[in-house]
mmCIF file of C-alpha atoms in Angstrom:
data_model
loop_
_atom_site.group_PDB
_atom_site.id
_atom_site.type_symbol
_atom_site.label_atom_id
_atom_site.label_comp_id
_atom_site.label_asym_id
_atom_site.label_seq_id
_atom_site.Cartn_x
_atom_site.Cartn_y
_atom_site.Cartn_z
ATOM 1 C CA MET A 1 28.285 -2.922 -39.318
ATOM 2 C CA LYS A 2 31.701 -4.758 -39.043
ATOM 3 C CA TYR A 3 34.579 -3.548 -41.082
ATOM 4 C CA MET A 4 37.629 -5.497 -42.078
ATOM 5 C CA LEU A 5 40.805 -2.873 -42.213
ATOM 6 C CA LEU A 6 43.536 -4.835 -44.107
ATOM 7 C CA ILE A 7 47.002 -3.049 -43.253
ATOM 8 C CA TYR A 8 49.515 -3.407 -46.007
ATOM 9 C CA SER A 9 53.049 -2.652 -45.839
ATOM 10 C CA SER A 10 56.321 -2.383 -47.710
ATOM 11 C CA PRO A 11 59.848 -3.579 -46.598
ATOM 12 C CA GLN A 12 61.283 -0.791 -48.215
ATOM 13 C CA THR A 13 59.287 1.722 -46.679
ATOM 14 C CA TRP A 14 59.430 -0.093 -43.326
ATOM 15 C CA ASP A 15 63.400 -0.459 -43.609
ATOM 16 C CA ALA A 16 63.911 3.414 -44.471
ATOM 17 C CA LEU A 17 62.161 4.274 -41.228
ATOM 18 C CA SER A 18 64.542 4.854 -37.851
ATOM 19 C CA GLN A 19 64.235 2.755 -34.629
ATOM 20 C CA SER A 20 62.112 5.719 -32.910
ATOM 21 C CA GLU A 21 60.132 6.318 -36.175
ATOM 22 C CA ARG A 22 59.003 2.472 -36.061
ATOM 23 C CA ASP A 23 58.462 2.817 -32.151
ATOM 24 C CA GLN A 24 55.998 5.601 -32.992
ATOM 25 C CA VAL A 25 53.974 3.491 -35.803
ATOM 26 C CA VAL A 26 53.686 0.772 -32.926
ATOM 27 C CA HIS A 27 52.613 3.280 -30.292
ATOM 28 C CA ASP A 28 50.376 5.213 -32.641
ATOM 29 C CA HIS A 29 48.590 2.194 -33.564
ATOM 30 C CA SER A 30 48.435 0.800 -29.905
ATOM 31 C CA THR A 31 46.690 4.115 -28.857
ATOM 32 C CA LEU A 32 44.271 3.974 -31.473
ATOM 33 C CA CYS A 33 43.259 0.482 -30.538
ATOM 34 C CA GLU A 34 42.896 1.420 -27.006
ATOM 35 C CA GLU A 35 40.876 4.011 -27.914
ATOM 36 C CA LEU A 36 38.785 1.642 -30.194
ATOM 37 C CA VAL A 37 38.374 -0.921 -27.046
ATOM 38 C CA GLU A 38 36.926 2.147 -25.163
ATOM 39 C CA SER A 39 34.520 3.209 -27.832
ATOM 40 C CA GLY A 40 33.202 -0.403 -27.990
ATOM 41 C CA GLU A 41 33.791 -0.418 -32.017
ATOM 42 C CA TRP A 42 37.071 -2.985 -31.373
ATOM 43 C CA VAL A 43 36.335 -6.393 -32.647
ATOM 44 C CA GLY A 44 39.794 -7.582 -33.190
ATOM 45 C CA GLY A 45 42.909 -7.719 -35.090
ATOM 46 C CA ASP A 46 46.566 -8.647 -35.572
ATOM 47 C CA ALA A 47 49.652 -8.484 -37.300
ATOM 48 C CA LEU A 48 50.562 -11.242 -39.502
ATOM 49 C CA ALA A 49 54.071 -13.103 -39.715
ATOM 50 C CA ASP A 50 56.548 -12.256 -42.477
ATOM 51 C CA LYS A 51 55.377 -12.997 -45.933
ATOM 52 C CA VAL A 52 58.388 -15.553 -46.485
ATOM 53 C CA ARG A 53 56.060 -17.800 -44.234
ATOM 54 C CA SER A 54 53.203 -17.944 -46.199
ATOM 55 C CA LYS A 55 51.828 -20.297 -48.351
ATOM 56 C CA ALA A 56 49.012 -20.121 -51.108
ATOM 57 C CA VAL A 57 46.628 -22.682 -51.660
ATOM 58 C CA ARG A 58 44.910 -22.972 -55.380
ATOM 59 C CA VAL A 59 42.484 -25.961 -56.365
ATOM 60 C CA ARG A 60 42.697 -26.335 -60.257
ATOM 61 C CA ASP A 61 40.447 -29.247 -61.899
ATOM 62 C CA GLY A 62 40.510 -31.211 -58.544
ATOM 63 C CA ALA A 63 44.468 -30.655 -57.875
ATOM 64 C CA THR A 64 45.705 -28.758 -54.895
ATOM 65 C CA MET A 65 48.823 -26.536 -55.343
ATOM 66 C CA ILE A 66 50.593 -25.256 -52.699
ATOM 67 C CA VAL A 67 53.031 -21.945 -53.209
ATOM 68 C CA ASP A 68 54.897 -19.477 -51.851
ATOM 69 C CA GLY A 69 52.741 -16.297 -51.320
ATOM 70 C CA PRO A 70 52.279 -13.443 -51.839
ATOM 71 C CA TYR A 71 53.612 -12.801 -55.264
ATOM 72 C CA VAL A 72 57.236 -11.855 -55.335
ATOM 73 C CA GLU A 73 56.372 -9.214 -57.938
ATOM 74 C CA ALA A 74 54.179 -7.355 -55.346
ATOM 75 C CA LYS A 75 55.911 -4.368 -53.674
ATOM 76 C CA GLU A 76 53.080 -4.297 -50.739
ATOM 77 C CA HIS A 77 51.802 -7.093 -48.617
ATOM 78 C CA LEU A 78 49.284 -7.591 -46.193
ATOM 79 C CA ALA A 79 50.998 -7.104 -43.251
ATOM 80 C CA GLY A 80 48.020 -7.203 -40.513
ATOM 81 C CA TYR A 81 44.242 -6.468 -39.842
ATOM 82 C CA ASP A 82 41.948 -4.560 -37.813
ATOM 83 C CA LEU A 83 38.122 -5.667 -37.528
ATOM 84 C CA VAL A 84 35.924 -2.652 -36.158
ATOM 85 C CA GLU A 85 32.185 -2.607 -35.776
ATOM 86 C CA CYS A 86 30.986 1.091 -36.363
ATOM 87 C CA HIS A 87 27.746 2.810 -37.865
ATOM 88 C CA SER A 88 29.006 3.612 -41.087
ATOM 89 C CA MET A 89 31.425 3.269 -43.965
ATOM 90 C CA GLU A 90 32.579 6.955 -42.963
ATOM 91 C CA ARG A 91 33.641 6.129 -39.596
ATOM 92 C CA ALA A 92 35.388 2.613 -40.578
ATOM 93 C CA LEU A 93 37.013 4.895 -43.038
ATOM 94 C CA GLU A 94 38.056 7.893 -40.475
ATOM 95 C CA ILE A 95 39.415 5.085 -38.265
ATOM 96 C CA ALA A 96 41.508 3.724 -40.929
ATOM 97 C CA ALA A 97 43.045 6.968 -41.747
ATOM 98 C CA ARG A 98 44.336 7.086 -38.384
ATOM 99 C CA ILE A 99 46.261 3.805 -38.657
ATOM 100 C CA PRO A 100 49.698 4.712 -39.003
ATOM 101 C CA ASP A 101 50.462 2.617 -41.919
ATOM 102 C CA ALA A 102 47.822 4.447 -43.956
ATOM 103 C CA ARG A 103 50.544 7.274 -44.283
ATOM 104 C CA LEU A 104 53.246 4.299 -44.961
ATOM 105 C CA CYS A 105 51.564 2.240 -47.684
ATOM 106 C CA GLY A 106 47.839 1.903 -47.571
ATOM 107 C CA VAL A 107 44.814 0.259 -45.546
ATOM 108 C CA GLU A 108 42.127 -1.158 -47.422
ATOM 109 C CA VAL A 109 38.365 -0.580 -45.986
ATOM 110 C CA ARG A 110 35.994 -3.839 -46.439
ATOM 111 C CA PRO A 111 32.801 -4.168 -45.270
ATOM 112 C CA LEU A 112 32.170 -7.735 -44.041
ATOM 113 C CA MET A 113 29.032 -9.543 -45.489
ATOM 114 C CA ASP A 114 26.177 -10.185 -43.156
ATOM 115 C CA PHE A 115 24.419 -13.725 -43.977
ATOM 116 C CA GLY A 116 21.452 -12.973 -41.650
ATOM 117 C CA GLY A 117 22.424 -15.414 -38.747
ATOM 118 C CA MET A 118 23.061 -17.956 -41.429
ATOM 119 C CA GLU A 119 25.589 -20.752 -39.989
ATOM 120 C CA MET A 120 28.635 -20.794 -42.201
#
């Protein structure tokens, strides 16, 4: 089963880290990704560009609205993702707990839907 590990961050939390702590977060995440590649569980992942560069698209009653996103009120924002394929939710949660950002803000684990080979 595939799982999307949604990595959340907070500018206040990140800014409070020293440069060596930031470097350690990057190193620890890279090490985890290398282990997942070796185990065959890594599917993909990436960091997202700064949230100030994002937009949200909403269509209501046929009208398209494009607004800045994410919501300004949010303290945490989606900062990146890892996509893994593993045997169980428990294993996906184990992997998510090793993502350094789980210690800083949080990681959401979402199973991907299986549409049974249906073309999308």
